[in-house]
Tab-separated table of C-alpha atoms in Angstrom:
chain	number	residue	atom	x	y	z
A	1	UNK	CA	77.142	85.333	122.582
A	2	UNK	CA	78.814	81.969	122.977
A	3	UNK	CA	81.617	81.627	120.388
A	4	UNK	CA	81.091	79.023	117.666
A	5	UNK	CA	83.423	76.857	115.663
A	6	UNK	CA	82.994	79.316	112.767
A	7	UNK	CA	84.209	82.160	114.999
A	8	UNK	CA	87.340	80.134	115.769
A	9	UNK	CA	87.851	79.429	112.066
A	10	UNK	CA	87.525	83.124	111.175
A	11	UNK	CA	89.991	84.254	113.842
A	12	UNK	CA	92.496	81.539	112.916
A	13	UNK	CA	92.095	82.192	109.189
A	14	UNK	CA	91.197	78.587	108.375
A	15	UNK	CA	88.080	76.651	107.386
A	16	UNK	CA	85.726	75.407	110.102
A	17	UNK	CA	86.441	71.857	108.870
A	18	UNK	CA	90.096	72.410	109.735
A	19	UNK	CA	89.083	73.565	113.230
A	20	UNK	CA	86.952	70.444	113.604
A	21	UNK	CA	89.860	68.204	112.577
A	22	UNK	CA	92.211	69.916	115.045
A	23	UNK	CA	89.754	69.670	117.955
A	24	UNK	CA	89.142	66.000	117.125
A	25	UNK	CA	92.922	65.366	117.147
A	26	UNK	CA	92.969	64.151	113.559
A	27	UNK	CA	96.565	63.683	112.271
A	28	UNK	CA	95.956	65.332	108.890
A	29	UNK	CA	96.568	68.922	110.113
A	30	UNK	CA	100.082	70.429	110.186
A	31	UNK	CA	101.713	71.866	113.297
A	32	UNK	CA	101.425	75.516	112.228
A	33	UNK	CA	97.705	75.269	111.525
A	34	UNK	CA	97.171	73.472	114.842
A	35	UNK	CA	98.927	76.292	116.695
A	36	UNK	CA	96.731	78.909	114.969
A	37	UNK	CA	93.560	77.013	115.822
A	38	UNK	CA	94.438	76.396	119.477
A	39	UNK	CA	95.459	80.043	119.865
A	40	UNK	CA	92.052	81.130	118.538
A	41	UNK	CA	90.297	78.619	120.791
A	42	UNK	CA	92.090	80.073	123.803
A	43	UNK	CA	91.456	83.707	122.866
A	44	UNK	CA	87.730	83.119	122.328
A	45	UNK	CA	87.417	80.738	125.307
A	46	UNK	CA	85.659	78.371	122.925
A	47	UNK	CA	84.215	75.210	124.534
A	48	UNK	CA	83.833	72.348	122.040
A	49	UNK	CA	80.411	70.711	122.011
A	50	UNK	CA	81.465	67.225	123.037
A	51	UNK	CA	78.120	65.564	122.492
A	52	UNK	CA	77.683	67.047	119.026
A	53	UNK	CA	81.094	65.713	118.024
A	54	UNK	CA	80.316	62.224	119.260
A	55	UNK	CA	76.792	62.141	117.889
A	56	UNK	CA	78.144	62.672	114.385
A	57	UNK	CA	79.653	59.228	114.870
A	58	UNK	CA	76.306	57.900	116.180
A	59	UNK	CA	77.645	57.048	119.636
A	60	UNK	CA	75.729	54.178	121.237
A	61	UNK	CA	77.070	54.529	124.799
A	62	UNK	CA	75.310	56.180	127.747
A	63	UNK	CA	76.897	57.001	131.124
A	64	UNK	CA	75.163	56.365	134.468
A	65	UNK	CA	76.543	58.818	137.056
A	66	UNK	CA	75.872	58.327	140.757
A	67	UNK	CA	77.116	59.276	144.211
A	68	UNK	CA	74.892	57.300	146.551
A	69	UNK	CA	75.864	54.770	149.240
A	70	UNK	CA	72.469	53.013	148.983
A	71	UNK	CA	73.188	49.886	146.947
A	72	UNK	CA	69.488	49.115	146.468
A	73	UNK	CA	68.939	52.539	144.911
A	74	UNK	CA	71.937	52.142	142.606
A	75	UNK	CA	70.930	48.611	141.539
A	76	UNK	CA	67.366	49.739	140.816
A	77	UNK	CA	68.608	52.654	138.727
A	78	UNK	CA	71.112	50.465	136.893
A	79	UNK	CA	68.419	47.909	136.066
A	80	UNK	CA	66.113	50.547	134.594
A	81	UNK	CA	68.831	52.182	132.506
A	82	UNK	CA	70.094	48.836	131.186
A	83	UNK	CA	66.597	47.731	130.246
A	84	UNK	CA	65.959	50.884	128.205
A	85	UNK	CA	69.452	50.827	126.677
A	86	UNK	CA	68.964	47.252	125.489
A	87	UNK	CA	65.519	48.093	124.124
A	88	UNK	CA	66.911	50.961	122.043
A	89	UNK	CA	70.273	49.509	121.065
A	90	UNK	CA	72.562	51.425	123.452
A	91	UNK	CA	75.294	50.281	125.838
A	92	UNK	CA	75.841	51.440	129.424
A	93	UNK	CA	78.937	52.830	131.147
A	94	UNK	CA	78.639	53.000	134.963
A	95	UNK	CA	80.573	55.723	136.772
A	96	UNK	CA	80.489	56.254	140.556
A	97	UNK	CA	81.838	59.645	141.628
A	98	UNK	CA	82.191	62.157	144.447
A	99	UNK	CA	79.689	64.985	143.894
A	100	UNK	CA	81.713	67.235	146.219
A	101	UNK	CA	84.976	66.837	144.322
A	102	UNK	CA	86.464	70.093	143.020
A	103	UNK	CA	87.229	68.354	139.715
A	104	UNK	CA	83.878	66.627	139.202
A	105	UNK	CA	82.966	68.642	136.083
A	106	UNK	CA	86.301	67.950	134.410
A	107	UNK	CA	86.006	64.297	135.406
A	108	UNK	CA	82.609	63.894	133.756
A	109	UNK	CA	83.515	65.895	130.658
A	110	UNK	CA	86.660	63.799	130.231
A	111	UNK	CA	84.588	60.651	130.623
A	112	UNK	CA	82.305	61.753	127.787
A	113	UNK	CA	85.366	62.647	125.698
A	114	UNK	CA	87.274	59.399	126.242
A	115	UNK	CA	84.295	57.098	125.993
A	116	UNK	CA	82.608	59.002	123.161
A	117	UNK	CA	79.323	58.878	125.064
A	118	UNK	CA	76.034	60.072	123.632
A	119	UNK	CA	75.140	61.512	127.024
A	120	UNK	CA	74.799	61.047	130.776
A	121	UNK	CA	72.033	60.076	133.192
A	122	UNK	CA	72.735	62.152	136.315
A	123	UNK	CA	71.268	61.042	139.646
A	124	UNK	CA	71.134	62.902	143.002
A	125	UNK	CA	73.092	64.593	144.430
A	126	UNK	CA	75.156	65.165	141.242
A	127	UNK	CA	72.015	66.086	139.292
A	128	UNK	CA	71.050	68.710	141.879
A	129	UNK	CA	74.370	70.583	141.956
A	130	UNK	CA	73.701	73.734	139.904
A	131	UNK	CA	77.374	74.464	139.265
A	132	UNK	CA	77.926	70.964	137.837
A	133	UNK	CA	74.982	70.920	135.454
A	134	UNK	CA	75.588	74.495	134.320
A	135	UNK	CA	79.215	73.790	133.442
A	136	UNK	CA	78.375	70.521	131.694
A	137	UNK	CA	75.766	72.375	129.673
A	138	UNK	CA	78.308	75.035	128.675
A	139	UNK	CA	80.627	72.303	127.447
A	140	UNK	CA	77.920	70.827	125.253
A	141	UNK	CA	77.581	67.579	127.193
A	142	UNK	CA	74.130	66.015	126.795
A	143	UNK	CA	72.508	64.811	130.008
A	144	UNK	CA	69.220	64.067	131.720
A	145	UNK	CA	68.706	64.803	135.406
A	146	UNK	CA	66.750	62.793	137.970
A	147	UNK	CA	65.826	65.288	140.692
A	148	UNK	CA	63.563	65.708	143.697
A	149	UNK	CA	60.822	68.255	143.044
A	150	UNK	CA	57.491	68.895	141.383
A	151	UNK	CA	58.884	70.495	138.212
A	152	UNK	CA	62.133	71.056	136.321
A	153	UNK	CA	64.126	73.963	137.830
A	154	UNK	CA	65.368	75.235	134.438
A	155	UNK	CA	65.680	74.266	130.779
A	156	UNK	CA	69.302	73.132	130.852
A	157	UNK	CA	68.322	69.523	130.174
A	158	UNK	CA	65.437	67.091	130.113
A	159	UNK	CA	64.445	66.108	133.665
A	160	UNK	CA	62.711	63.314	135.533
A	161	UNK	CA	61.193	64.797	138.681
A	162	UNK	CA	60.198	62.796	141.751
A	163	UNK	CA	57.555	64.573	143.830
A	164	UNK	CA	58.906	63.745	147.292
A	165	UNK	CA	57.113	66.752	148.799
A	166	UNK	CA	53.568	65.597	148.095
A	167	UNK	CA	54.418	61.964	148.803
A	168	UNK	CA	55.705	62.954	152.271
A	169	UNK	CA	52.623	65.099	152.831
A	170	UNK	CA	50.397	62.085	152.083
A	171	UNK	CA	52.406	59.836	154.409
A	172	UNK	CA	52.138	62.328	157.258
A	173	UNK	CA	48.414	62.796	156.621
A	174	UNK	CA	47.978	59.022	156.790
A	175	UNK	CA	49.617	58.966	160.233
A	176	UNK	CA	47.457	61.887	161.382
A	177	UNK	CA	44.340	60.075	160.162
A	178	UNK	CA	45.375	57.150	162.378
A	179	UNK	CA	45.174	59.556	165.345
A	180	UNK	CA	48.870	60.393	165.749
A	181	UNK	CA	49.609	63.987	166.715
A	182	UNK	CA	53.236	63.635	167.903
A	183	UNK	CA	55.043	62.424	164.808
A	184	UNK	CA	58.827	62.314	164.693
A	185	UNK	CA	60.698	63.019	161.451
A	186	UNK	CA	64.151	61.563	160.721
A	187	UNK	CA	65.881	63.301	157.812
A	188	UNK	CA	68.467	61.953	155.404
A	189	UNK	CA	71.624	63.676	154.173
A	190	UNK	CA	71.034	67.371	153.518
A	191	UNK	CA	73.139	67.184	150.322
A	192	UNK	CA	70.163	65.346	148.791
A	193	UNK	CA	67.246	67.628	147.882
A	194	UNK	CA	64.893	64.750	148.686
A	195	UNK	CA	65.597	65.265	152.406
A	196	UNK	CA	64.401	68.863	152.309
A	197	UNK	CA	61.445	68.053	150.045
A	198	UNK	CA	60.238	65.258	152.333
A	199	UNK	CA	60.631	67.418	155.424
A	200	UNK	CA	58.690	70.225	153.734
A	201	UNK	CA	55.860	67.819	152.907
A	202	UNK	CA	55.802	66.560	156.515
A	203	UNK	CA	55.654	70.113	157.845
A	204	UNK	CA	52.900	71.082	155.419
A	205	UNK	CA	50.691	68.223	156.607
A	206	UNK	CA	51.193	69.298	160.232
A	207	UNK	CA	50.207	72.877	159.410
A	208	UNK	CA	47.155	71.770	157.433
A	209	UNK	CA	45.965	69.862	160.496
A	210	UNK	CA	46.804	72.657	162.977
A	211	UNK	CA	49.475	70.561	164.649
A	212	UNK	CA	52.645	72.173	166.058
A	213	UNK	CA	55.978	71.772	164.264
A	214	UNK	CA	57.895	70.591	167.323
A	215	UNK	CA	61.598	70.944	166.487
A	216	UNK	CA	62.448	68.351	169.139
A	217	UNK	CA	60.754	65.775	166.936
A	218	UNK	CA	62.633	66.742	163.747
A	219	UNK	CA	66.177	65.366	163.611
A	220	UNK	CA	68.782	65.602	160.848
A	221	UNK	CA	70.818	62.536	159.951
A	222	UNK	CA	71.998	60.348	157.110
A	223	UNK	CA	70.343	57.863	154.773
A	224	UNK	CA	71.689	54.967	156.843
A	225	UNK	CA	70.536	52.285	159.286
A	226	UNK	CA	72.859	53.545	162.023
A	227	UNK	CA	71.411	57.042	161.732
A	228	UNK	CA	67.942	55.606	162.266
A	229	UNK	CA	69.048	53.755	165.394
A	230	UNK	CA	70.782	56.771	166.926
A	231	UNK	CA	68.102	59.369	166.128
A	232	UNK	CA	65.247	57.098	167.219
A	233	UNK	CA	66.894	56.547	170.595
A	234	UNK	CA	67.003	60.338	170.987
A	235	UNK	CA	63.289	60.617	170.223
A	236	UNK	CA	62.299	57.764	172.539
A	237	UNK	CA	64.294	59.354	175.376
A	238	UNK	CA	62.163	62.519	175.264
A	239	UNK	CA	59.861	63.191	178.210
A	240	UNK	CA	56.961	62.863	175.774
A	241	UNK	CA	58.162	60.624	172.945
A	242	UNK	CA	56.354	60.457	169.603
A	243	UNK	CA	53.700	57.827	168.917
A	244	UNK	CA	54.790	57.641	165.265
A	245	UNK	CA	58.014	58.215	163.334
A	246	UNK	CA	58.376	59.106	159.652
A	247	UNK	CA	61.836	58.025	158.495
A	248	UNK	CA	63.206	59.587	155.312
A	249	UNK	CA	64.017	56.207	153.767
A	250	UNK	CA	63.626	52.504	154.539
A	251	UNK	CA	67.171	52.051	155.855
A	252	UNK	CA	66.534	54.732	158.455
A	253	UNK	CA	63.150	53.152	159.220
A	254	UNK	CA	64.780	49.745	159.725
A	255	UNK	CA	67.126	51.412	162.216
A	256	UNK	CA	64.087	52.961	163.917
A	257	UNK	CA	62.511	49.517	164.262
A	258	UNK	CA	65.738	48.120	165.736
A	259	UNK	CA	66.010	50.986	168.244
A	260	UNK	CA	62.397	50.469	169.316
A	261	UNK	CA	63.158	46.840	170.087
A	262	UNK	CA	66.230	47.834	172.088
A	263	UNK	CA	63.987	50.142	174.129
A	264	UNK	CA	61.278	47.517	174.560
A	265	UNK	CA	58.784	49.577	172.542
A	266	UNK	CA	56.202	47.486	170.664
A	267	UNK	CA	55.626	48.226	166.963
A	268	UNK	CA	52.979	49.151	165.932
A	269	UNK	CA	50.915	49.073	169.141
A	270	UNK	CA	53.153	51.612	170.922
A	271	UNK	CA	54.993	53.159	167.984
A	272	UNK	CA	54.042	53.387	164.308
A	273	UNK	CA	56.909	53.570	161.785
A	274	UNK	CA	56.856	54.690	158.156
A	275	UNK	CA	59.757	54.564	155.702
A	276	UNK	CA	60.202	55.761	152.128
A	277	UNK	CA	61.265	54.228	148.766
A	278	UNK	CA	59.932	50.636	149.154
A	279	UNK	CA	63.416	49.137	149.130
A	280	UNK	CA	64.020	45.489	150.154
A	281	UNK	CA	64.558	46.775	153.725
A	282	UNK	CA	60.826	47.503	153.934
A	283	UNK	CA	59.932	43.875	153.206
A	284	UNK	CA	62.744	42.143	155.076
A	285	UNK	CA	61.942	43.541	158.528
A	286	UNK	CA	59.337	42.328	160.958
A	287	UNK	CA	56.871	43.843	161.045
A	288	UNK	CA	57.091	44.795	157.371
A	289	UNK	CA	57.350	48.536	156.902
A	290	UNK	CA	54.674	50.911	155.683
A	291	UNK	CA	56.442	53.028	153.084
A	292	UNK	CA	56.140	55.041	149.858
A	293	UNK	CA	56.879	53.113	146.690
A	294	UNK	CA	59.468	54.942	144.605
A	295	UNK	CA	59.869	52.963	141.356
A	296	UNK	CA	63.589	53.541	140.840
A	297	UNK	CA	63.828	51.192	137.874
A	298	UNK	CA	60.953	52.936	136.067
A	299	UNK	CA	62.370	56.367	136.927
A	300	UNK	CA	65.752	55.407	135.483
A	301	UNK	CA	64.205	53.882	132.354
A	302	UNK	CA	62.211	57.068	131.803
A	303	UNK	CA	65.354	59.193	132.181
A	304	UNK	CA	67.232	57.008	129.702
A	305	UNK	CA	64.403	57.237	127.169
A	306	UNK	CA	64.435	61.035	127.507
A	307	UNK	CA	68.195	61.125	126.980
A	308	UNK	CA	68.039	58.950	123.877
A	309	UNK	CA	65.159	61.049	122.544
A	310	UNK	CA	67.199	64.178	123.249
A	311	UNK	CA	70.298	62.913	121.427
A	312	UNK	CA	68.314	61.796	118.404
A	313	UNK	CA	66.502	65.128	118.264
A	314	UNK	CA	69.882	66.873	118.394
A	315	UNK	CA	70.933	65.032	115.248
A	316	UNK	CA	67.776	66.262	113.493
A	317	UNK	CA	68.704	69.869	114.318
A	318	UNK	CA	65.904	70.709	116.778
A	319	UNK	CA	66.313	72.001	120.351
A	320	UNK	CA	65.624	68.922	122.520
A	321	UNK	CA	65.933	70.452	125.971
A	322	UNK	CA	62.874	72.678	126.069
A	323	UNK	CA	59.902	71.264	127.946
A	324	UNK	CA	60.930	67.596	128.121
A	325	UNK	CA	59.978	66.239	131.515
A	326	UNK	CA	58.681	63.095	133.187
A	327	UNK	CA	57.169	63.095	136.689
A	328	UNK	CA	56.701	60.435	139.361
A	329	UNK	CA	54.734	60.587	142.635
A	330	UNK	CA	55.758	57.848	145.120
A	331	UNK	CA	52.682	55.923	146.342
A	332	UNK	CA	51.838	55.016	149.938
A	333	UNK	CA	52.108	51.265	150.649
A	334	UNK	CA	50.462	50.274	153.948
A	335	UNK	CA	51.985	47.271	155.708
A	336	UNK	CA	52.314	46.092	159.315
A	337	UNK	CA	54.408	48.783	161.020
A	338	UNK	CA	51.569	51.310	161.474
A	339	UNK	CA	48.344	51.213	163.472
A	340	UNK	CA	45.672	53.493	164.894
A	341	UNK	CA	46.678	55.298	168.068
A	342	UNK	CA	45.034	53.471	170.945
């Protein structure tokens, strides 16, 4: 079993209140007692529950953690978190990070410690790294995850799930209903689970309509305009190019539109294009992009509400992490970049 503060107190031969004062760096404990406590902490490999310590002081700060180059995504998330924080009397600390850093867990735990945060809103890909969330959970850090999927993968924290799989399936079915049978798929970064979920939904729609999964039409890339340009040129150079392209987000789709113009391909009469997320890119291009509306601000607000609910439930002594979940299904928005196959 995980050692508790009372186990540390028993081994050190002191009261658990003394252990608490030592761990919280209070100056009222003598050097000898501090040495006994830290020795017991080390022997038991005791991990202080950071959130519990801070919640006793009714912390009113929440951390927004992200590793995403898409500024529109980050701004949408920030807006939603701020709105909910202001509504419930909390403040926001924004923390960009590198999800692949070897010290990411220590970095986030130290952030909670220094800032005395009530908890963290974790966004992809940080939220989808099992080793990160497991270690944060062990350290007693409170967090809510925003993840791509149809359900929470475990009970380590409350989750907001975004059903990219079924949204992508609906997008692909829409293109098939327009008469398209050769549909290209341009993936985003594989470190994001959304890329795999959207590809899986695309493939499922092809199978359900007895269409081949032509690997020539499925290209890996990044969530970036340049990736869309490069990968679309590859598809249009095929002996039999696709009549439609499903891009994994709107930045990629905008690059697809640009590449089509470079090749002299008319959109949508010769090539239909669909994006994903309904970012400003989808409305600033011409023609405007058909896409899937992913309400990032609402998703973030929902995650923040779950986190605040979780922290308040913690103070009441209940287990807040079991069965708390909010789900979103991005909705197809038809604009001018798609048409029936002539």
